[in-house]
mmCIF file of N, CA and C and ligand atoms in Angstrom:
data_model
loop_
_atom_site.group_PDB
_atom_site.id
_atom_site.type_symbol
_atom_site.label_atom_id
_atom_site.label_comp_id
_atom_site.label_asym_id
_atom_site.label_seq_id
_atom_site.Cartn_x
_atom_site.Cartn_y
_atom_site.Cartn_z
ATOM 1 N N MET R 1 -7.434 0.456 200.364
ATOM 2 C CA MET R 1 -8.465 0.696 199.929
ATOM 3 C C MET R 1 -9.545 1.043 201.227
ATOM 4 N N THR R 2 -10.153 2.146 201.404
ATOM 5 C CA THR R 2 -11.030 2.274 202.474
ATOM 6 C C THR R 2 -12.531 2.044 202.155
ATOM 7 N N VAL R 3 -13.480 1.446 202.861
ATOM 8 C CA VAL R 3 -14.774 1.337 202.708
ATOM 9 C C VAL R 3 -15.793 2.155 203.656
ATOM 10 N N PRO R 4 -15.834 3.555 203.822
ATOM 11 C CA PRO R 4 -16.706 4.567 204.698
ATOM 12 C C PRO R 4 -18.104 3.841 204.604
ATOM 13 N N GLU R 5 -18.563 3.226 205.924
ATOM 14 C CA GLU R 5 -19.994 2.689 205.907
ATOM 15 C C GLU R 5 -20.392 3.938 207.058
ATOM 16 N N MET R 6 -21.911 4.345 206.481
ATOM 17 C CA MET R 6 -22.743 5.353 207.458
ATOM 18 C C MET R 6 -23.006 4.230 208.461
ATOM 19 N N GLN R 7 -23.836 3.034 208.037
ATOM 20 C CA GLN R 7 -24.518 2.092 209.254
ATOM 21 C C GLN R 7 -23.579 1.701 210.081
ATOM 22 N N ASP R 8 -24.204 0.890 211.077
ATOM 23 C CA ASP R 8 -23.514 0.341 211.760
ATOM 24 C C ASP R 8 -22.389 -1.277 210.839
ATOM 25 N N ASP R 9 -22.567 -1.069 210.402
ATOM 26 C CA ASP R 9 -22.380 -2.791 209.752
ATOM 27 C C ASP R 9 -22.408 -2.471 208.026
ATOM 28 N N VAL R 10 -21.535 -3.194 207.623
ATOM 29 C CA VAL R 10 -21.912 -3.162 205.782
ATOM 30 C C VAL R 10 -22.098 -4.076 205.562
ATOM 31 N N ALA R 11 -22.855 -4.047 204.215
ATOM 32 C CA ALA R 11 -23.485 -5.298 203.662
ATOM 33 C C ALA R 11 -25.060 -5.598 204.423
ATOM 34 N N ALA R 12 -25.421 -4.540 204.897
ATOM 35 C CA ALA R 12 -26.851 -4.661 205.346
ATOM 36 C C ALA R 12 -27.846 -5.382 204.160
ATOM 37 N N GLY R 13 -28.223 -6.290 204.816
ATOM 38 C CA GLY R 13 -29.746 -7.339 204.069
ATOM 39 C C GLY R 13 -28.965 -8.384 202.946
ATOM 40 N N VAL R 14 -27.461 -7.952 202.808
ATOM 41 C CA VAL R 14 -26.554 -9.122 201.914
ATOM 42 C C VAL R 14 -27.042 -10.440 202.494
ATOM 43 N N PHE R 15 -27.431 -11.587 201.815
ATOM 44 C CA PHE R 15 -27.087 -13.063 202.059
ATOM 45 C C PHE R 15 -26.361 -13.050 202.665
ATOM 46 N N SER R 16 -26.654 -13.904 203.803
ATOM 47 C CA SER R 16 -25.458 -13.973 205.188
ATOM 48 C C SER R 16 -24.434 -15.165 204.489
ATOM 49 N N MET R 17 -24.305 -15.382 203.833
ATOM 50 C CA MET R 17 -23.306 -16.613 202.902
ATOM 51 C C MET R 17 -22.394 -15.856 202.297
ATOM 52 N N VAL R 18 -23.828 -14.978 201.325
ATOM 53 C CA VAL R 18 -22.679 -13.956 200.398
ATOM 54 C C VAL R 18 -21.857 -12.893 201.230
ATOM 55 N N LYS R 19 -22.485 -12.519 202.675
ATOM 56 C CA LYS R 19 -21.580 -11.671 202.943
ATOM 57 C C LYS R 19 -20.361 -12.109 203.965
ATOM 58 N N LYS R 20 -20.338 -12.847 203.945
ATOM 59 C CA LYS R 20 -19.279 -13.459 204.961
ATOM 60 C C LYS R 20 -18.033 -14.113 203.821
ATOM 61 N N LEU R 21 -18.296 -14.380 202.337
ATOM 62 C CA LEU R 21 -17.836 -14.836 201.458
ATOM 63 C C LEU R 21 -16.399 -13.009 201.217
ATOM 64 N N LEU R 22 -18.109 -12.851 200.802
ATOM 65 C CA LEU R 22 -17.645 -11.038 200.404
ATOM 66 C C LEU R 22 -16.698 -10.531 201.343
ATOM 67 N N LEU R 23 -16.999 -10.138 202.885
ATOM 68 C CA LEU R 23 -15.846 -9.798 203.826
ATOM 69 C C LEU R 23 -14.704 -10.202 203.727
ATOM 70 N N LYS R 24 -14.379 -11.790 203.808
ATOM 71 C CA LYS R 24 -13.777 -12.513 203.599
ATOM 72 C C LYS R 24 -12.335 -12.000 202.679
ATOM 73 N N ARG R 25 -13.476 -12.147 201.488
ATOM 74 C CA ARG R 25 -12.577 -11.706 200.268
ATOM 75 C C ARG R 25 -11.689 -10.357 200.617
ATOM 76 N N LEU R 26 -12.856 -8.972 201.104
ATOM 77 C CA LEU R 26 -11.966 -8.111 201.772
ATOM 78 C C LEU R 26 -10.679 -7.665 202.578
ATOM 79 N N LYS R 27 -10.882 -8.345 202.969
ATOM 80 C CA LYS R 27 -10.022 -8.847 204.016
ATOM 81 C C LYS R 27 -8.406 -9.302 203.727
ATOM 82 N N GLU R 28 -8.802 -10.315 202.730
ATOM 83 C CA GLU R 28 -7.594 -10.811 201.975
ATOM 84 C C GLU R 28 -6.951 -9.774 201.340
ATOM 85 N N LEU R 29 -7.718 -8.912 200.742
ATOM 86 C CA LEU R 29 -7.304 -7.783 199.934
ATOM 87 C C LEU R 29 -6.971 -6.631 200.492
ATOM 88 N N HIS R 30 -6.605 -7.188 202.199
ATOM 89 C CA HIS R 30 -6.359 -5.644 202.815
ATOM 90 C C HIS R 30 -7.048 -4.125 202.893
ATOM 91 N N VAL R 31 -8.695 -4.586 202.257
ATOM 92 C CA VAL R 31 -9.511 -3.452 202.212
ATOM 93 C C VAL R 31 -9.519 -3.092 203.717
ATOM 94 N N ASN R 32 -9.570 -1.596 203.843
ATOM 95 C CA ASN R 32 -10.316 -1.278 205.257
ATOM 96 C C ASN R 32 -11.642 -0.753 205.230
ATOM 97 N N VAL R 33 -12.234 -1.316 206.246
ATOM 98 C CA VAL R 33 -13.887 -1.157 206.039
ATOM 99 C C VAL R 33 -13.773 -0.280 207.753
ATOM 100 N N VAL R 34 -14.884 0.597 207.481
ATOM 101 C CA VAL R 34 -14.827 1.277 208.833
ATOM 102 C C VAL R 34 -16.390 1.973 208.986
ATOM 103 N N THR R 35 -16.946 1.636 209.679
ATOM 104 C CA THR R 35 -18.437 2.238 210.385
ATOM 105 C C THR R 35 -18.541 3.114 210.574
ATOM 106 N N LYS R 36 -20.170 3.585 210.895
ATOM 107 C CA LYS R 36 -20.514 4.422 211.539
ATOM 108 C C LYS R 36 -19.826 6.213 211.419
ATOM 109 N N VAL R 37 -19.770 6.052 209.846
ATOM 110 C CA VAL R 37 -18.724 7.517 209.495
ATOM 111 C C VAL R 37 -20.042 8.085 208.733
ATOM 112 N N LYS R 38 -19.561 9.524 208.935
ATOM 113 C CA LYS R 38 -20.259 10.341 208.062
ATOM 114 C C LYS R 38 -19.288 11.315 207.016
ATOM 115 N N ILE R 39 -19.335 10.979 205.475
ATOM 116 C CA ILE R 39 -18.790 11.607 205.031
ATOM 117 C C ILE R 39 -19.002 12.908 204.910
ATOM 118 N N ASN R 40 -18.426 14.351 204.960
ATOM 119 C CA ASN R 40 -18.277 15.673 204.990
ATOM 120 C C ASN R 40 -18.308 16.454 204.145
ATOM 121 N N ARG R 41 -17.254 16.272 203.155
ATOM 122 C CA ARG R 41 -17.047 16.546 202.219
ATOM 123 C C ARG R 41 -15.571 16.695 201.522
ATOM 124 N N MET R 42 -15.588 16.631 199.931
ATOM 125 C CA MET R 42 -14.595 16.225 199.531
ATOM 126 C C MET R 42 -13.738 17.533 198.918
ATOM 127 N N VAL R 43 -12.382 17.507 199.421
ATOM 128 C CA VAL R 43 -11.134 18.924 198.688
ATOM 129 C C VAL R 43 -10.559 18.298 198.526
ATOM 130 N N ARG R 44 -9.532 18.852 197.041
ATOM 131 C CA ARG R 44 -8.344 18.725 196.530
ATOM 132 C C ARG R 44 -7.983 17.237 196.852
ATOM 133 N N LYS R 45 -8.404 16.296 196.530
ATOM 134 C CA LYS R 45 -8.229 14.591 196.644
ATOM 135 C C LYS R 45 -7.757 13.975 198.665
ATOM 136 N N LYS R 46 -8.418 14.905 198.916
ATOM 137 C CA LYS R 46 -8.854 14.842 200.794
ATOM 138 C C LYS R 46 -10.044 14.474 200.893
ATOM 139 N N LEU R 47 -10.617 13.483 201.884
ATOM 140 C CA LEU R 47 -11.931 12.941 202.055
ATOM 141 C C LEU R 47 -12.196 13.457 203.626
ATOM 142 N N SER R 48 -13.002 14.603 203.789
ATOM 143 C CA SER R 48 -13.466 14.588 205.303
ATOM 144 C C SER R 48 -14.135 13.366 205.904
ATOM 145 N N TYR R 49 -14.032 12.901 206.759
ATOM 146 C CA TYR R 49 -15.351 12.055 207.640
ATOM 147 C C TYR R 49 -15.462 12.603 209.186
ATOM 148 N N THR R 50 -16.277 12.376 209.316
ATOM 149 C CA THR R 50 -16.765 12.185 211.285
ATOM 150 C C THR R 50 -17.559 10.778 211.656
ATOM 151 N N VAL R 51 -16.291 10.312 212.486
ATOM 152 C CA VAL R 51 -16.445 9.004 213.386
ATOM 153 C C VAL R 51 -16.780 9.269 214.463
ATOM 154 N N TYR R 52 -17.685 8.881 215.313
ATOM 155 C CA TYR R 52 -17.695 9.308 216.608
ATOM 156 C C TYR R 52 -17.241 10.520 217.282
ATOM 157 N N GLY R 53 -17.902 11.211 216.718
ATOM 158 C CA GLY R 53 -17.590 13.108 216.825
ATOM 159 C C GLY R 53 -16.059 13.433 216.232
ATOM 160 N N VAL R 54 -15.477 12.813 216.152
ATOM 161 C CA VAL R 54 -13.881 13.288 215.596
ATOM 162 C C VAL R 54 -13.635 13.398 214.030
ATOM 163 N N GLU R 55 -13.217 14.326 213.815
ATOM 164 C CA GLU R 55 -13.028 14.657 212.482
ATOM 165 C C GLU R 55 -11.933 14.383 211.442
ATOM 166 N N LYS R 56 -12.168 13.224 210.481
ATOM 167 C CA LYS R 56 -10.996 12.565 210.069
ATOM 168 C C LYS R 56 -10.249 12.997 208.357
ATOM 169 N N LEU R 57 -9.415 12.878 207.985
ATOM 170 C CA LEU R 57 -8.893 13.164 206.421
ATOM 171 C C LEU R 57 -8.442 11.643 206.093
ATOM 172 N N LEU R 58 -8.911 11.808 204.949
ATOM 173 C CA LEU R 58 -8.366 10.557 204.029
ATOM 174 C C LEU R 58 -7.771 11.164 202.785
ATOM 175 N N GLU R 59 -6.499 11.037 202.545
ATOM 176 C CA GLU R 59 -5.971 10.602 201.413
ATOM 177 C C GLU R 59 -6.737 9.920 199.879
ATOM 178 N N PHE R 60 -7.190 10.452 199.034
ATOM 179 C CA PHE R 60 -7.107 9.522 197.847
ATOM 180 C C PHE R 60 -7.098 9.381 196.606
ATOM 181 N N ASP R 61 -6.923 8.854 195.589
ATOM 182 C CA ASP R 61 -7.022 8.544 193.701
ATOM 183 C C ASP R 61 -8.375 8.578 193.816
ATOM 184 N N ASP R 62 -9.409 7.577 193.876
ATOM 185 C CA ASP R 62 -10.417 7.727 193.435
ATOM 186 C C ASP R 62 -11.252 7.468 194.003
ATOM 187 N N VAL R 63 -12.172 7.511 194.347
ATOM 188 C CA VAL R 63 -13.689 7.769 194.598
ATOM 189 C C VAL R 63 -14.845 7.026 194.185
ATOM 190 N N VAL R 64 -15.248 6.080 194.821
ATOM 191 C CA VAL R 64 -16.951 5.879 193.749
ATOM 192 C C VAL R 64 -17.712 5.831 195.334
ATOM 193 N N LEU R 65 -19.070 6.718 194.432
ATOM 194 C CA LEU R 65 -20.431 6.955 195.440
ATOM 195 C C LEU R 65 -21.409 5.285 195.246
ATOM 196 N N ALA R 66 -21.400 4.941 196.810
ATOM 197 C CA ALA R 66 -21.905 3.788 196.417
ATOM 198 C C ALA R 66 -23.345 4.093 197.739
ATOM 199 N N VAL R 67 -24.225 5.174 197.475
ATOM 200 C CA VAL R 67 -24.536 5.595 198.438
ATOM 201 C C VAL R 67 -26.454 5.235 198.397
ATOM 202 N N GLY R 68 -26.950 4.211 198.055
ATOM 203 C CA GLY R 68 -28.139 3.573 197.968
ATOM 204 C C GLY R 68 -29.145 4.113 197.152
ATOM 205 N N ASN R 69 -30.200 3.830 197.127
ATOM 206 C CA ASN R 69 -31.052 3.793 196.043
ATOM 207 C C ASN R 69 -32.619 3.925 196.607
ATOM 208 N N LYS R 70 -32.982 4.845 195.715
ATOM 209 C CA LYS R 70 -34.608 5.134 196.723
ATOM 210 C C LYS R 70 -35.655 5.033 195.259
ATOM 211 N N PRO R 71 -36.692 4.536 195.148
ATOM 212 C CA PRO R 71 -37.927 3.782 194.668
ATOM 213 C C PRO R 71 -37.967 5.120 193.489
ATOM 214 N N ASP R 72 -38.386 4.698 191.888
ATOM 215 C CA ASP R 72 -38.478 5.650 191.138
ATOM 216 C C ASP R 72 -40.206 6.082 191.093
ATOM 217 N N GLU R 73 -40.464 7.782 191.679
ATOM 218 C CA GLU R 73 -41.783 7.827 191.916
ATOM 219 C C GLU R 73 -42.367 8.936 190.725
ATOM 220 N N THR R 74 -41.968 8.303 189.744
ATOM 221 C CA THR R 74 -42.163 8.877 188.351
ATOM 222 C C THR R 74 -44.067 8.804 188.355
ATOM 223 N N PHE R 75 -44.539 7.000 188.860
ATOM 224 C CA PHE R 75 -45.753 7.255 188.743
ATOM 225 C C PHE R 75 -47.022 7.007 190.331
ATOM 226 N N ALA R 76 -46.057 7.407 190.956
ATOM 227 C CA ALA R 76 -46.633 7.606 192.401
ATOM 228 C C ALA R 76 -48.039 7.629 192.372
ATOM 229 N N LYS R 77 -47.972 9.184 191.541
ATOM 230 C CA LYS R 77 -49.483 9.423 191.565
ATOM 231 C C LYS R 77 -50.403 8.397 191.205
ATOM 232 N N LEU R 78 -50.566 7.196 190.157
ATOM 233 C CA LEU R 78 -51.190 5.888 190.508
ATOM 234 C C LEU R 78 -51.397 4.765 191.496
ATOM 235 N N LYS R 79 -50.594 5.038 192.576
ATOM 236 C CA LYS R 79 -50.865 4.240 193.262
ATOM 237 C C LYS R 79 -52.177 3.931 194.094
ATOM 238 N N GLY R 80 -52.642 3.157 194.306
ATOM 239 C CA GLY R 80 -54.319 2.965 195.094
ATOM 240 C C GLY R 80 -55.053 3.491 193.933
ATOM 241 N N HIS R 81 -54.891 3.323 192.629
ATOM 242 C CA HIS R 81 -55.930 3.022 191.315
ATOM 243 C C HIS R 81 -55.996 1.936 191.471
ATOM 244 N N GLU R 82 -57.400 1.293 191.052
ATOM 245 C CA GLU R 82 -57.342 -0.166 191.268
ATOM 246 C C GLU R 82 -56.911 -0.375 189.614
ATOM 247 N N LYS R 83 -56.521 0.057 188.775
ATOM 248 C CA LYS R 83 -56.450 -0.058 187.487
ATOM 249 C C LYS R 83 -55.042 -0.783 187.885
ATOM 250 N N TYR R 84 -54.177 0.178 188.510
ATOM 251 C CA TYR R 84 -52.465 -0.323 188.302
ATOM 252 C C TYR R 84 -51.913 -1.217 189.331
ATOM 253 N N THR R 85 -50.796 -2.034 189.325
ATOM 254 C CA THR R 85 -50.341 -2.552 190.111
ATOM 255 C C THR R 85 -48.779 -2.517 190.472
ATOM 256 N N PHE R 86 -48.229 -2.250 191.522
ATOM 257 C CA PHE R 86 -46.840 -1.993 191.260
ATOM 258 C C PHE R 86 -46.052 -2.868 192.134
ATOM 259 N N VAL R 87 -45.170 -3.169 191.563
ATOM 260 C CA VAL R 87 -44.447 -4.724 191.815
ATOM 261 C C VAL R 87 -42.573 -4.187 192.025
ATOM 262 N N GLY R 88 -42.185 -4.467 192.845
ATOM 263 C CA GLY R 88 -40.615 -4.542 192.820
ATOM 264 C C GLY R 88 -40.201 -3.362 193.152
ATOM 265 N N ASP R 89 -38.717 -2.918 192.813
ATOM 266 C CA ASP R 89 -38.413 -1.361 193.126
ATOM 267 C C ASP R 89 -38.916 -0.417 193.675
ATOM 268 N N CYS R 90 -40.220 -0.319 192.447
ATOM 269 C CA CYS R 90 -40.778 1.168 192.642
ATOM 270 C C CYS R 90 -41.419 0.631 194.406
ATOM 271 N N ASN R 91 -41.560 0.316 194.569
ATOM 272 C CA ASN R 91 -42.435 0.146 195.974
ATOM 273 C C ASN R 91 -41.659 0.401 196.565
ATOM 274 N N VAL R 92 -40.720 -0.653 197.101
ATOM 275 C CA VAL R 92 -39.035 -0.723 197.854
ATOM 276 C C VAL R 92 -37.787 -1.392 197.469
ATOM 277 N N VAL R 93 -37.300 -0.755 197.495
ATOM 278 C CA VAL R 93 -35.481 -0.982 196.535
ATOM 279 C C VAL R 93 -35.194 -2.083 197.596
ATOM 280 N N ALA R 94 -35.420 -3.222 197.097
ATOM 281 C CA ALA R 94 -34.739 -4.537 197.547
ATOM 282 C C ALA R 94 -34.025 -5.450 196.363
ATOM 283 N N THR R 95 -34.323 -6.761 196.557
ATOM 284 C CA THR R 95 -33.393 -7.116 195.494
ATOM 285 C C THR R 95 -34.398 -8.102 194.705
ATOM 286 N N ALA R 96 -33.844 -8.824 193.250
ATOM 287 C CA ALA R 96 -34.187 -9.288 192.511
ATOM 288 C C ALA R 96 -34.858 -10.268 192.994
ATOM 289 N N VAL R 97 -34.355 -10.881 193.889
ATOM 290 C CA VAL R 97 -35.349 -11.988 194.111
ATOM 291 C C VAL R 97 -36.549 -12.002 194.916
ATOM 292 N N GLU R 98 -36.494 -10.489 195.983
ATOM 293 C CA GLU R 98 -37.778 -9.920 196.249
ATOM 294 C C GLU R 98 -38.746 -9.357 195.226
ATOM 295 N N ALA R 99 -38.050 -8.669 194.339
ATOM 296 C CA ALA R 99 -39.274 -8.367 193.076
ATOM 297 C C ALA R 99 -40.060 -9.760 192.871
ATOM 298 N N ILE R 100 -39.242 -10.514 191.905
ATOM 299 C CA ILE R 100 -39.754 -11.816 191.252
ATOM 300 C C ILE R 100 -41.030 -12.645 192.416
ATOM 301 N N ARG R 101 -40.731 -12.293 193.685
ATOM 302 C CA ARG R 101 -42.020 -13.145 194.670
ATOM 303 C C ARG R 101 -42.957 -12.076 194.327
ATOM 304 N N ASN R 102 -42.739 -10.394 195.094
ATOM 305 C CA ASN R 102 -43.945 -9.814 195.034
ATOM 306 C C ASN R 102 -44.725 -10.091 193.653
ATOM 307 N N GLY R 103 -43.834 -10.177 192.395
ATOM 308 C CA GLY R 103 -44.355 -9.897 190.942
ATOM 309 C C GLY R 103 -45.457 -11.355 191.488
ATOM 310 N N ALA R 104 -44.747 -12.605 191.828
ATOM 311 C CA ALA R 104 -45.635 -13.703 191.429
ATOM 312 C C ALA R 104 -46.736 -13.505 192.119
ATOM 313 N N GLU R 105 -46.932 -13.165 194.226
ATOM 314 C CA GLU R 105 -47.897 -12.771 194.638
ATOM 315 C C GLU R 105 -48.903 -12.276 194.111
ATOM 316 N N ILE R 106 -48.382 -10.922 193.365
ATOM 317 C CA ILE R 106 -49.475 -10.236 192.857
ATOM 318 C C ILE R 106 -50.293 -11.057 191.841
ATOM 319 N N SER R 107 -49.615 -11.752 191.062
ATOM 320 C CA SER R 107 -50.014 -12.337 189.813
ATOM 321 C C SER R 107 -50.972 -13.638 190.029
ATOM 322 N N LEU R 108 -50.466 -14.145 191.482
ATOM 323 C CA LEU R 108 -51.819 -15.079 191.907
ATOM 324 C C LEU R 108 -53.213 -14.768 192.204
ATOM 325 N N LYS R 109 -53.066 -12.918 192.789
ATOM 326 C CA LYS R 109 -54.220 -11.848 193.144
ATOM 327 C C LYS R 109 -54.966 -11.844 192.012
ATOM 328 N N ILE R 110 -54.473 -11.374 190.335
ATOM 329 C CA ILE R 110 -55.378 -11.231 189.555
ATOM 330 C C ILE R 110 -55.960 -11.807 189.100
HETATM 331 C C1 FAD K 1 -25.336 -2.390 191.091
HETATM 332 C C2 FAD K 1 -27.073 -3.508 191.419
HETATM 333 C C3 FAD K 1 -26.564 -4.591 191.865
HETATM 334 C C4 FAD K 1 -27.803 -5.514 191.923
HETATM 335 N N1 FAD K 1 -27.633 -6.441 192.376
HETATM 336 C C5 FAD K 1 -28.536 -7.542 192.544
HETATM 337 C C6 FAD K 1 -28.014 -8.993 193.290
HETATM 338 O O1 FAD K 1 -26.517 -9.635 192.833
HETATM 339 N N2 FAD K 1 -28.953 -9.979 193.477
HETATM 340 C C7 FAD K 1 -30.116 -9.374 193.551
HETATM 341 O O2 FAD K 1 -31.060 -10.093 193.873
HETATM 342 N N3 FAD K 1 -30.362 -8.432 193.112
HETATM 343 C C8 FAD K 1 -29.556 -7.095 193.022
HETATM 344 N N4 FAD K 1 -29.588 -5.633 192.756
HETATM 345 C C9 FAD K 1 -31.246 -5.501 193.112
HETATM 346 C C10 FAD K 1 -31.721 -5.876 191.642
HETATM 347 O O3 FAD K 1 -31.291 -5.413 190.566
HETATM 348 C C11 FAD K 1 -33.317 -5.457 191.858
HETATM 349 O O4 FAD K 1 -34.211 -4.795 192.944
HETATM 350 C C12 FAD K 1 -34.606 -5.630 190.620
HETATM 351 O O5 FAD K 1 -34.101 -5.219 189.914
HETATM 352 C C13 FAD K 1 -35.991 -5.208 190.940
HETATM 353 O O6 FAD K 1 -36.322 -5.214 189.748
HETATM 354 P P1 FAD K 1 -38.286 -4.132 189.302
HETATM 355 O O7 FAD K 1 -38.637 -5.603 187.900
HETATM 356 O O8 FAD K 1 -38.522 -4.228 190.454
HETATM 357 O O9 FAD K 1 -37.238 -3.318 188.456
HETATM 358 P P2 FAD K 1 -36.041 -3.010 187.517
HETATM 359 O O10 FAD K 1 -35.509 -4.391 187.018
HETATM 360 O O11 FAD K 1 -35.420 -1.487 187.670
HETATM 361 O O12 FAD K 1 -36.994 -2.738 186.332
HETATM 362 C C14 FAD K 1 -37.808 -1.238 185.874
HETATM 363 C C15 FAD K 1 -37.443 -1.918 184.566
HETATM 364 O O13 FAD K 1 -38.221 -0.763 183.946
HETATM 365 C C16 FAD K 1 -37.647 0.138 183.165
HETATM 366 N N5 FAD K 1 -38.283 1.613 182.902
HETATM 367 C C17 FAD K 1 -38.119 2.459 184.224
HETATM 368 N N6 FAD K 1 -39.080 3.460 184.074
HETATM 369 C C18 FAD K 1 -39.855 3.680 182.931
HETATM 370 C C19 FAD K 1 -40.724 3.601 181.616
HETATM 371 N N7 FAD K 1 -41.474 5.063 182.211
HETATM 372 N N8 FAD K 1 -41.692 3.483 180.888
HETATM 373 C C20 FAD K 1 -40.974 1.994 180.669
HETATM 374 N N9 FAD K 1 -40.143 1.273 181.010
HETATM 375 C C21 FAD K 1 -39.207 1.260 182.128
HETATM 376 C C22 FAD K 1 -36.890 0.202 183.532
HETATM 377 O O14 FAD K 1 -35.861 0.584 182.159
HETATM 378 C C23 FAD K 1 -35.916 -1.602 183.578
HETATM 379 O O15 FAD K 1 -36.358 -2.041 182.522
HETATM 380 C C24 FAD K 1 -28.657 -4.963 192.226
HETATM 381 C C25 FAD K 1 -28.868 -3.464 192.052
HETATM 382 C C26 FAD K 1 -28.359 -2.980 191.753
HETATM 383 C C27 FAD K 1 -28.682 -1.430 190.939
#
């Protein structure tokens, strides 16, 4: 199994203890983690990616795409309006912990 990651490191933003255990588990399972990778295309069970300017091919059976999230902008036009308050992932996609803290902080101001 291979995890291609576009950033310089995997699990950016994951709590350090959780990250340490996660990476240890991946190593035990012989998961190949490749960073600084840009995926170009997938054709006939082959994935093309570029790493350090060199194009490589990786054969696969299955692909799981986990390429990040962005805030739901459905109500973005209401931002700044005094009647509405935005809490959590609709501002910045982060963690449940941060969404709860954000909600608690805002509740103290209302
Ligand atoms: C796969 C995955 C794993 C995660 N694991 C973790 C983790 O281990 N630890 C951690 O801390 N965080 C984790 N997160 C992040 C965490 O889930 C979010 O940061 C957190 O849920 C954000 O809370 P929120 O209340 O802002 O948004 P949400 O939890 O997304 O709540 C928004 C709610 O609004 C509802 N909604 C949306 N539009 C409308 C509408 N028009 N009308 C009515 N309701 C609407 C949605 O159905 C949803 O119930 C994970 C996220 C994902 C995707």
